[in-house]
Coordinates of C-alpha atoms and ligand atoms in Angstrom, one line a residue:
M1 CA 204.9 173.7 92.3
T2 CA 208.6 174.6 92.4
T3 CA 210.5 175.7 95.5
E4 CA 210.4 179.2 94.1
Q5 CA 206.6 179.2 93.6
I6 CA 206.0 177.8 97.1
A7 CA 208.4 180.4 98.6
A8 CA 206.4 183.2 97.0
T9 CA 203.2 182.0 98.7
I10 CA 204.7 182.4 102.2
N11 CA 204.7 185.8 103.9
P12 CA 208.1 186.3 105.6
W13 CA 206.7 188.9 108.0
A14 CA 204.2 186.3 109.2
V15 CA 207.1 183.9 109.6
A16 CA 209.2 186.4 111.6
Q17 CA 206.3 187.2 113.9
Q18 CA 205.6 183.5 114.4
Q19 CA 209.2 182.9 115.4
F20 CA 209.1 185.9 117.8
D21 CA 205.8 184.8 119.3
L22 CA 207.3 181.4 120.2
A23 CA 210.2 183.0 122.0
A24 CA 208.0 185.6 123.7
E25 CA 205.8 182.9 125.0
H26 CA 208.8 180.8 126.2
L27 CA 210.3 183.9 128.0
N28 CA 206.9 184.9 129.4
L29 CA 207.4 188.4 128.1
D30 CA 204.9 191.0 129.5
P31 CA 202.2 191.9 127.0
G32 CA 203.4 195.5 126.5
T33 CA 207.0 194.6 125.6
R34 CA 205.6 191.8 123.4
Q35 CA 203.5 194.3 121.4
V36 CA 206.4 196.8 121.1
L37 CA 208.8 194.1 119.8
R38 CA 206.3 192.5 117.5
E39 CA 206.1 195.6 115.2
P40 CA 208.6 197.8 113.5
R41 CA 209.3 201.2 115.1
R42 CA 209.4 203.0 111.7
A43 CA 208.6 202.0 108.2
L44 CA 209.2 204.4 105.3
T45 CA 207.9 203.9 101.8
V46 CA 209.3 206.0 99.0
T47 CA 208.4 206.3 95.4
F48 CA 210.9 208.1 93.2
P49 CA 211.7 208.9 89.6
V50 CA 214.8 207.8 87.7
K51 CA 215.6 209.0 84.2
M52 CA 216.5 205.9 82.1
D53 CA 219.1 205.8 79.4
D54 CA 216.4 206.2 76.7
G55 CA 215.2 209.5 78.3
I56 CA 212.0 207.9 79.7
V57 CA 211.3 208.5 83.4
R58 CA 210.5 205.4 85.4
V59 CA 209.1 205.5 89.0
F60 CA 210.4 203.0 91.5
T61 CA 209.2 202.0 95.0
G62 CA 211.6 201.4 97.9
Y63 CA 211.5 200.9 101.7
R64 CA 213.6 201.5 104.8
V65 CA 212.3 199.9 108.0
Q66 CA 213.7 200.3 111.5
H67 CA 212.5 197.5 113.6
N68 CA 214.1 198.3 117.0
L69 CA 216.5 201.0 118.2
G70 CA 216.7 199.9 121.8
R71 CA 220.3 198.7 121.8
G72 CA 221.7 201.2 119.3
P73 CA 221.4 202.7 115.8
A74 CA 219.5 200.6 113.2
K75 CA 221.7 198.3 111.1
G76 CA 220.8 196.3 108.0
G77 CA 221.3 195.8 104.3
I78 CA 219.7 197.2 101.2
R79 CA 218.2 194.7 98.8
Y80 CA 217.5 195.3 95.1
H81 CA 215.1 192.6 93.8
Q82 CA 211.9 192.5 91.7
N83 CA 210.1 190.6 94.6
V84 CA 210.9 193.1 97.4
S85 CA 207.8 194.0 99.4
I86 CA 207.2 195.9 102.6
D87 CA 206.5 192.7 104.5
E88 CA 209.8 191.2 103.4
V89 CA 211.7 194.3 104.5
K90 CA 209.9 194.3 107.8
A91 CA 210.8 190.7 108.4
L92 CA 214.4 191.3 107.4
A93 CA 214.6 194.3 109.8
M94 CA 213.2 192.3 112.7
W95 CA 215.7 189.5 112.0
M96 CA 218.5 192.1 112.1
T97 CA 217.4 193.2 115.6
W98 CA 217.7 189.7 116.9
K99 CA 220.9 189.1 115.0
C100 CA 222.7 192.1 116.4
A101 CA 221.5 191.1 119.9
V102 CA 222.5 187.4 119.6
V103 CA 226.1 188.4 118.8
G104 CA 226.1 191.2 121.3
I105 CA 226.9 194.2 119.0
P106 CA 225.4 197.6 119.9
F107 CA 222.9 198.0 117.0
G108 CA 219.2 197.7 116.5
G109 CA 217.6 196.2 113.4
G110 CA 216.9 197.8 110.1
K111 CA 216.6 196.9 106.4
G112 CA 215.8 198.5 103.1
G113 CA 214.9 197.5 99.6
V114 CA 213.9 198.7 96.1
I115 CA 211.5 196.8 93.8
V116 CA 213.7 196.4 90.8
D117 CA 215.6 193.8 88.8
P118 CA 219.0 195.5 88.7
K119 CA 220.2 193.1 86.1
K120 CA 217.9 194.9 83.6
L121 CA 219.6 198.3 84.4
S122 CA 222.7 199.9 82.9
L123 CA 225.4 200.9 85.3
K124 CA 224.4 204.6 84.9
E125 CA 220.8 203.7 85.7
L126 CA 221.8 201.7 88.7
E127 CA 223.8 204.6 90.0
A128 CA 221.0 207.1 89.4
L129 CA 218.5 204.8 91.2
T130 CA 220.9 204.3 94.1
R131 CA 221.6 208.0 94.5
R132 CA 217.9 209.0 94.4
F133 CA 216.9 206.2 96.8
T134 CA 219.6 207.3 99.2
T135 CA 218.3 210.8 99.1
E136 CA 214.7 209.7 99.7
I137 CA 215.7 207.6 102.8
S138 CA 218.2 210.2 104.1
V139 CA 215.5 211.4 106.5
L140 CA 216.3 208.1 108.4
I141 CA 219.9 207.1 107.8
G142 CA 223.1 208.5 109.4
P143 CA 226.1 207.1 111.2
E144 CA 224.4 207.5 114.6
R145 CA 220.9 206.7 113.4
D146 CA 220.7 204.0 110.8
I147 CA 223.6 202.4 108.8
P148 CA 222.8 200.4 105.6
A149 CA 225.0 197.7 104.1
P150 CA 225.0 195.3 101.1
D151 CA 222.4 192.6 100.7
V152 CA 221.0 190.7 97.7
N153 CA 222.1 192.4 94.4
T154 CA 223.9 195.3 96.1
N155 CA 227.7 195.5 96.6
A156 CA 230.6 197.7 97.6
Q157 CA 230.0 200.0 94.5
V158 CA 226.4 200.6 95.5
M159 CA 227.6 201.4 99.1
A160 CA 230.2 203.8 97.7
W161 CA 227.4 205.7 95.8
M162 CA 225.3 205.8 98.9
M163 CA 228.1 207.1 101.0
D164 CA 229.0 209.7 98.4
T165 CA 225.3 210.9 98.1
Y166 CA 224.9 211.2 101.8
S167 CA 228.2 213.0 102.1
M168 CA 227.3 215.5 99.3
H169 CA 224.2 216.4 101.3
Q170 CA 226.2 216.9 104.5
G171 CA 229.0 218.8 102.7
Y172 CA 231.7 216.6 104.1
T173 CA 232.7 212.9 103.9
V174 CA 230.8 210.6 106.2
P175 CA 232.3 207.1 105.8
G176 CA 230.3 205.7 108.8
V177 CA 226.9 206.1 107.1
V178 CA 227.1 202.7 105.3
T179 CA 229.3 199.6 105.7
G180 CA 230.5 197.1 103.1
K181 CA 232.2 200.0 101.3
P182 CA 235.3 199.6 99.1
I183 CA 238.5 199.5 101.2
S184 CA 239.6 202.7 99.5
L185 CA 236.6 204.5 101.0
G186 CA 236.9 203.3 104.6
G187 CA 235.7 199.8 104.0
S188 CA 237.0 197.0 106.3
E189 CA 239.4 194.3 105.4
G190 CA 237.4 191.0 105.5
R191 CA 233.9 192.6 105.2
N192 CA 233.3 191.0 101.7
E193 CA 234.0 187.5 103.1
A194 CA 232.6 188.1 106.6
T195 CA 229.1 186.6 106.2
A196 CA 230.4 183.4 104.7
R197 CA 233.4 183.3 107.1
G198 CA 231.2 183.7 110.1
A199 CA 228.8 181.0 108.7
V200 CA 231.7 178.6 108.2
Y201 CA 233.0 179.3 111.8
T202 CA 229.6 178.2 113.1
V203 CA 229.6 175.0 110.9
V204 CA 233.0 174.1 112.4
D205 CA 231.6 174.7 115.8
A206 CA 228.5 172.6 115.0
A207 CA 230.6 169.8 113.5
A208 CA 232.7 169.7 116.7
H209 CA 229.6 169.5 118.8
L210 CA 228.1 166.7 116.7
G211 CA 231.4 164.8 116.5
M212 CA 231.4 165.2 112.7
D213 CA 234.7 165.1 110.8
L214 CA 234.4 168.0 108.3
T215 CA 237.3 166.6 106.2
K216 CA 235.0 163.7 105.4
A217 CA 231.9 165.8 104.9
T218 CA 230.1 166.7 101.7
V219 CA 228.4 170.1 101.2
A220 CA 225.6 171.5 99.1
V221 CA 225.2 175.3 98.7
Q222 CA 222.1 177.0 97.4
G223 CA 222.8 180.5 96.0
F224 CA 226.2 181.4 94.6
G225 CA 226.5 185.1 95.3
N226 CA 228.4 186.9 98.0
A227 CA 227.4 184.6 100.9
G228 CA 227.2 181.2 99.0
S229 CA 230.2 181.3 96.7
I230 CA 232.6 182.4 99.5
A231 CA 231.1 179.9 101.9
A232 CA 231.8 177.2 99.4
R233 CA 235.4 178.3 99.1
L234 CA 235.9 178.6 102.9
I235 CA 234.3 175.3 103.8
R236 CA 236.5 173.7 101.1
D237 CA 239.4 175.3 102.9
E238 CA 238.3 173.4 106.1
G239 CA 238.7 170.2 104.2
A240 CA 235.1 169.5 103.3
T241 CA 234.0 168.5 99.7
V242 CA 231.6 170.8 98.0
I243 CA 229.5 168.5 95.7
A244 CA 226.6 170.7 94.6
V245 CA 225.8 174.4 94.1
S246 CA 223.1 176.4 92.5
D247 CA 221.9 179.9 91.5
T248 CA 218.9 181.3 89.6
G249 CA 220.3 179.7 86.4
G250 CA 220.1 176.2 87.9
G251 CA 222.3 173.8 89.9
I252 CA 225.2 171.4 89.3
L253 CA 226.3 168.2 91.1
N254 CA 229.4 166.2 91.1
R255 CA 229.5 163.6 93.9
G256 CA 233.3 163.4 93.6
G257 CA 233.6 167.1 94.4
L258 CA 233.4 170.4 92.5
D259 CA 236.5 172.6 91.9
V260 CA 235.1 175.6 93.7
D261 CA 237.6 178.1 92.3
R262 CA 236.8 177.0 88.8
V263 CA 233.0 177.2 89.4
I264 CA 233.6 180.8 90.7
G265 CA 235.5 181.5 87.5
W266 CA 232.8 179.9 85.3
K267 CA 230.1 182.0 87.0
K268 CA 232.1 185.2 86.5
E269 CA 232.3 184.3 82.8
H270 CA 228.8 183.0 82.1
G271 CA 226.7 184.7 84.8
T272 CA 225.6 181.3 86.3
V273 CA 227.0 178.1 87.6
A274 CA 224.8 176.2 85.2
G275 CA 226.6 174.5 82.4
F276 CA 229.8 174.0 84.4
P277 CA 231.7 171.2 82.6
G278 CA 232.0 167.8 84.3
A279 CA 228.9 168.2 86.5
K280 CA 225.4 166.9 86.3
A281 CA 222.6 169.6 85.9
I282 CA 220.2 169.6 88.8
S283 CA 217.2 171.8 89.8
N284 CA 217.1 173.9 92.9
D285 CA 214.6 171.5 94.3
E286 CA 217.0 168.6 93.8
L287 CA 219.8 170.6 95.4
L288 CA 218.0 170.9 98.7
A289 CA 217.5 167.1 98.7
V290 CA 221.1 166.1 97.8
E291 CA 222.7 163.4 100.0
C292 CA 225.3 165.4 102.0
E293 CA 226.4 166.2 105.5
V294 CA 226.1 170.0 105.3
L295 CA 223.4 172.1 103.4
I296 CA 224.0 175.8 103.2
P297 CA 221.0 177.8 101.9
A298 CA 222.5 181.1 100.8
A299 CA 219.8 182.5 98.4
L300 CA 216.4 183.8 99.6
E301 CA 213.6 183.2 102.1
N302 CA 211.2 180.2 102.4
Q303 CA 213.3 177.8 100.4
I304 CA 212.9 174.9 102.8
S305 CA 209.2 174.6 103.5
A306 CA 206.7 171.9 104.7
A307 CA 206.7 170.7 101.0
N308 CA 210.3 169.7 100.8
A309 CA 211.8 169.6 104.4
G310 CA 211.2 165.9 104.6
R311 CA 213.5 165.3 101.7
V312 CA 216.5 167.2 103.2
K313 CA 219.2 164.6 103.9
A314 CA 221.9 166.9 105.4
K315 CA 222.8 166.6 109.1
I316 CA 223.6 170.3 109.4
V317 CA 221.6 173.1 107.8
A318 CA 223.7 176.3 108.0
E319 CA 221.5 179.3 107.2
A320 CA 223.8 181.7 105.4
A321 CA 220.6 183.2 103.9
N322 CA 218.0 185.1 106.0
G323 CA 214.8 183.2 106.6
P324 CA 215.4 180.2 104.3
T325 CA 213.4 177.8 106.5
T326 CA 209.7 178.2 107.4
P327 CA 208.5 177.4 110.9
E328 CA 206.7 174.2 109.6
A329 CA 209.9 173.1 108.0
D330 CA 211.8 173.8 111.2
A331 CA 209.6 171.3 113.1
I332 CA 210.1 168.7 110.4
L333 CA 213.8 169.1 110.3
H334 CA 214.0 169.0 114.0
D335 CA 212.0 165.8 114.2
N336 CA 214.3 164.3 111.6
G337 CA 217.3 165.1 113.8
V338 CA 218.7 167.8 111.5
F339 CA 220.9 170.4 113.4
I340 CA 220.0 173.9 112.2
I341 CA 222.3 176.8 112.7
P342 CA 219.7 179.5 112.6
D343 CA 220.1 182.6 110.3
I344 CA 220.3 185.1 113.1
L345 CA 223.4 183.3 114.4
C346 CA 224.8 181.7 111.2
N347 CA 225.0 184.7 109.0
A348 CA 225.8 187.3 111.7
G349 CA 229.4 187.5 110.6
G350 CA 228.3 190.1 108.0
V351 CA 226.9 192.5 110.5
T352 CA 229.7 191.8 113.0
V353 CA 232.3 193.0 110.5
S354 CA 230.0 195.8 109.5
Y355 CA 230.2 196.8 113.1
F356 CA 234.0 196.6 113.0
E357 CA 233.9 198.8 109.8
W358 CA 231.8 201.4 111.5
V359 CA 234.0 201.5 114.6
Q360 CA 237.1 201.9 112.3
D361 CA 235.3 204.7 110.4
L362 CA 234.3 206.6 113.6
N363 CA 237.9 206.2 114.9
R364 CA 239.6 207.0 111.5
D365 CA 241.4 203.7 112.0
H366 CA 242.1 200.7 109.8
W367 CA 242.6 197.1 111.1
S368 CA 244.5 194.3 109.4
E369 CA 242.5 191.4 108.0
A370 CA 244.1 189.1 110.6
I371 CA 242.7 191.3 113.4
V372 CA 239.3 191.4 111.8
N373 CA 239.1 187.7 111.3
A374 CA 240.3 186.9 114.8
K375 CA 237.8 189.3 116.4
L376 CA 235.1 187.8 114.2
K377 CA 236.0 184.2 115.2
E378 CA 235.9 185.2 118.9
I379 CA 232.4 186.6 118.6
M380 CA 231.0 183.8 116.4
D381 CA 232.4 181.1 118.7
R382 CA 231.2 182.8 121.8
S383 CA 227.7 183.4 120.4
F384 CA 227.5 179.8 119.1
G385 CA 228.5 178.6 122.6
E386 CA 225.9 180.8 124.3
V387 CA 223.1 179.6 121.9
L388 CA 224.1 176.0 122.2
A389 CA 224.1 176.3 126.0
M390 CA 220.6 177.8 126.0
S391 CA 219.4 175.0 123.7
L392 CA 220.7 172.4 126.1
L393 CA 219.5 174.2 129.2
E394 CA 215.9 174.9 127.9
E395 CA 215.8 171.7 125.8
V396 CA 214.8 173.7 122.7
N397 CA 216.2 173.7 119.1
M398 CA 218.9 176.1 118.1
R399 CA 216.5 178.6 116.5
T400 CA 214.4 178.9 119.6
A401 CA 217.5 179.1 121.7
A402 CA 219.0 181.9 119.6
Y403 CA 215.7 183.8 119.9
L404 CA 215.6 183.3 123.6
V405 CA 219.1 184.8 123.9
A406 CA 218.4 187.6 121.5
V407 CA 214.8 188.6 122.5
Q408 CA 215.8 188.6 126.2
R409 CA 218.7 191.0 125.5
V410 CA 216.4 193.4 123.6
A411 CA 213.6 193.1 126.2
D412 CA 216.2 193.9 129.0
A413 CA 217.4 196.9 127.1
T414 CA 213.8 198.0 126.6
A415 CA 212.9 197.6 130.2
M416 CA 216.1 199.4 131.5
R417 CA 215.4 202.4 129.2
G418 CA 211.8 202.6 130.4
L419 CA 208.8 204.1 128.6
Y420 CA 209.1 207.6 127.3
P421 CA 207.5 210.0 128.2
Ligands
LIG1 P1 223.8 187.9 96.2 O1 223.0 188.8 95.4 O2 225.3 188.2 96.2 O3 223.6 186.4 95.8 C1 222.4 185.7 95.8 C2 222.5 184.4 95.1 O4 221.3 183.7 95.2 C3 222.7 184.6 93.6 O5 223.7 183.6 93.2 C4 221.4 184.2 93.0 O6 221.5 183.6 91.7 C5 221.0 183.1 94.0 N1 219.5 182.9 94.0 C6 218.5 183.8 94.0 N2 217.3 183.1 94.0 C7 217.6 181.8 94.0 C8 216.9 180.6 94.0 N3 215.5 180.6 94.0 N4 217.5 179.4 93.9 C9 218.9 179.4 93.9 N5 219.6 180.4 93.9 C10 219.0 181.6 94.0 O7 223.3 188.0 97.7 P2 224.0 187.7 99.1 O8 224.5 189.0 99.7 O9 224.9 186.5 98.9 O10 222.7 187.2 99.9 C11 222.2 185.9 100.0 C12 221.5 185.7 101.3 O11 222.4 185.9 102.3 C13 220.3 186.6 101.5 O12 219.3 185.9 102.2 C14 220.9 187.7 102.3 O13 219.9 188.4 103.1 C15 221.8 186.9 103.2 N6 222.8 187.7 103.9 C16 223.7 188.4 103.2 C17 224.7 189.1 103.9 C18 225.7 189.9 103.2 O14 226.6 190.5 103.9 N7 225.8 190.0 101.9 C19 224.7 189.1 105.3 C20 223.8 188.4 106.0 C21 222.8 187.6 105.2

């Protein structure tokens, strides 16, 4: 079976609950809190019609899940993908709760998705689907309630349509209802790069901790979209050599180093990194096993599983993607001495700058990119330090440490608020 086929057999919600259970056990959480945090607070399923370009009406299914609102409004992206499921959205929403807590920003966790392959839609159909989906989930979203953002296959344009649709319903412009908007509509400088930038900050921190010289390090990146392609560029800027990248079209390898800017240009032109001149074609399975110092999974869930974890040769796995490693794979990587920077820490730069965007929107303010990046670095470095300290203190791996920090913060907020009524 290929990595993709294996990934499809693993339920991300079961993975998310398993990761939570491990932390809850370690923290000795009381059974009531454990039950509350183990389930989403709200899960909305919507089915809605869209008139396609040929006049035919198609019905789509989408979801918006709010996992926990204890520390603030729900926050989390919207995914458009043919394999979206309620269990995937629940897992992603729970991970958002922990992510916001681990970096200490005042949000709970949410996530949304629509079952659709957006590459098969025209721009007009994509806009119609986005506007109707926004309308359907408008019973949940709002700048004080639940604030969506981009995720797989959604971008600043999709966020602009969401913001406009919500604003039309309100009768006035509400920029704070979504983040990841275009700069011209109240988007933040640096938001587009934030997930990758935050991830690279954590790689720099990990390398310093491990005594690894990044200027001598080689890097492989799985997934070449917003998170992956920008992470490749930024880690190259740190002096590392990117030798392999992949996307749904396949992978490419050049042990002497890939020219990242040219690969980005090639992907823009051809829709995939595959076929890039001067590089060897490799499969996504081979990419994960490439001899390198740093592996950055930046695609989808369950890519590193028990089936292939033993073949990972990287010393650092930096999880730009959400949920790329299964709990079984975690144990194998840990036993093999691989240092994992867990997703809820590694890719938290995206939601952190989303938080900055929301603050700017509410204050009708606009910060420079230098200010955004400096504030992001401060939060990523501090959070990495706190998780590393927990890992050393409790003698647990970085994922469990990140969960201990995050779940404790959410449990404390839950306890302080008390039980209503
Ligand atoms: P994107 O749609 O911009 O890019 C996804 C990339 O992954 C594409 O290049 C696609 O071809 C590739 N891909 C998909 N399936 C693959 C496979 N089986 N093998 C190899 N490549 C594959 O999405 P994105 O926003 O970059 O998101 C990627 C990951 O990062 C997701 O897990 C997402 O949840 C996570 N993430 C994104 C953000 C953000 O701000 N965009 C924030 C935090 C986490």
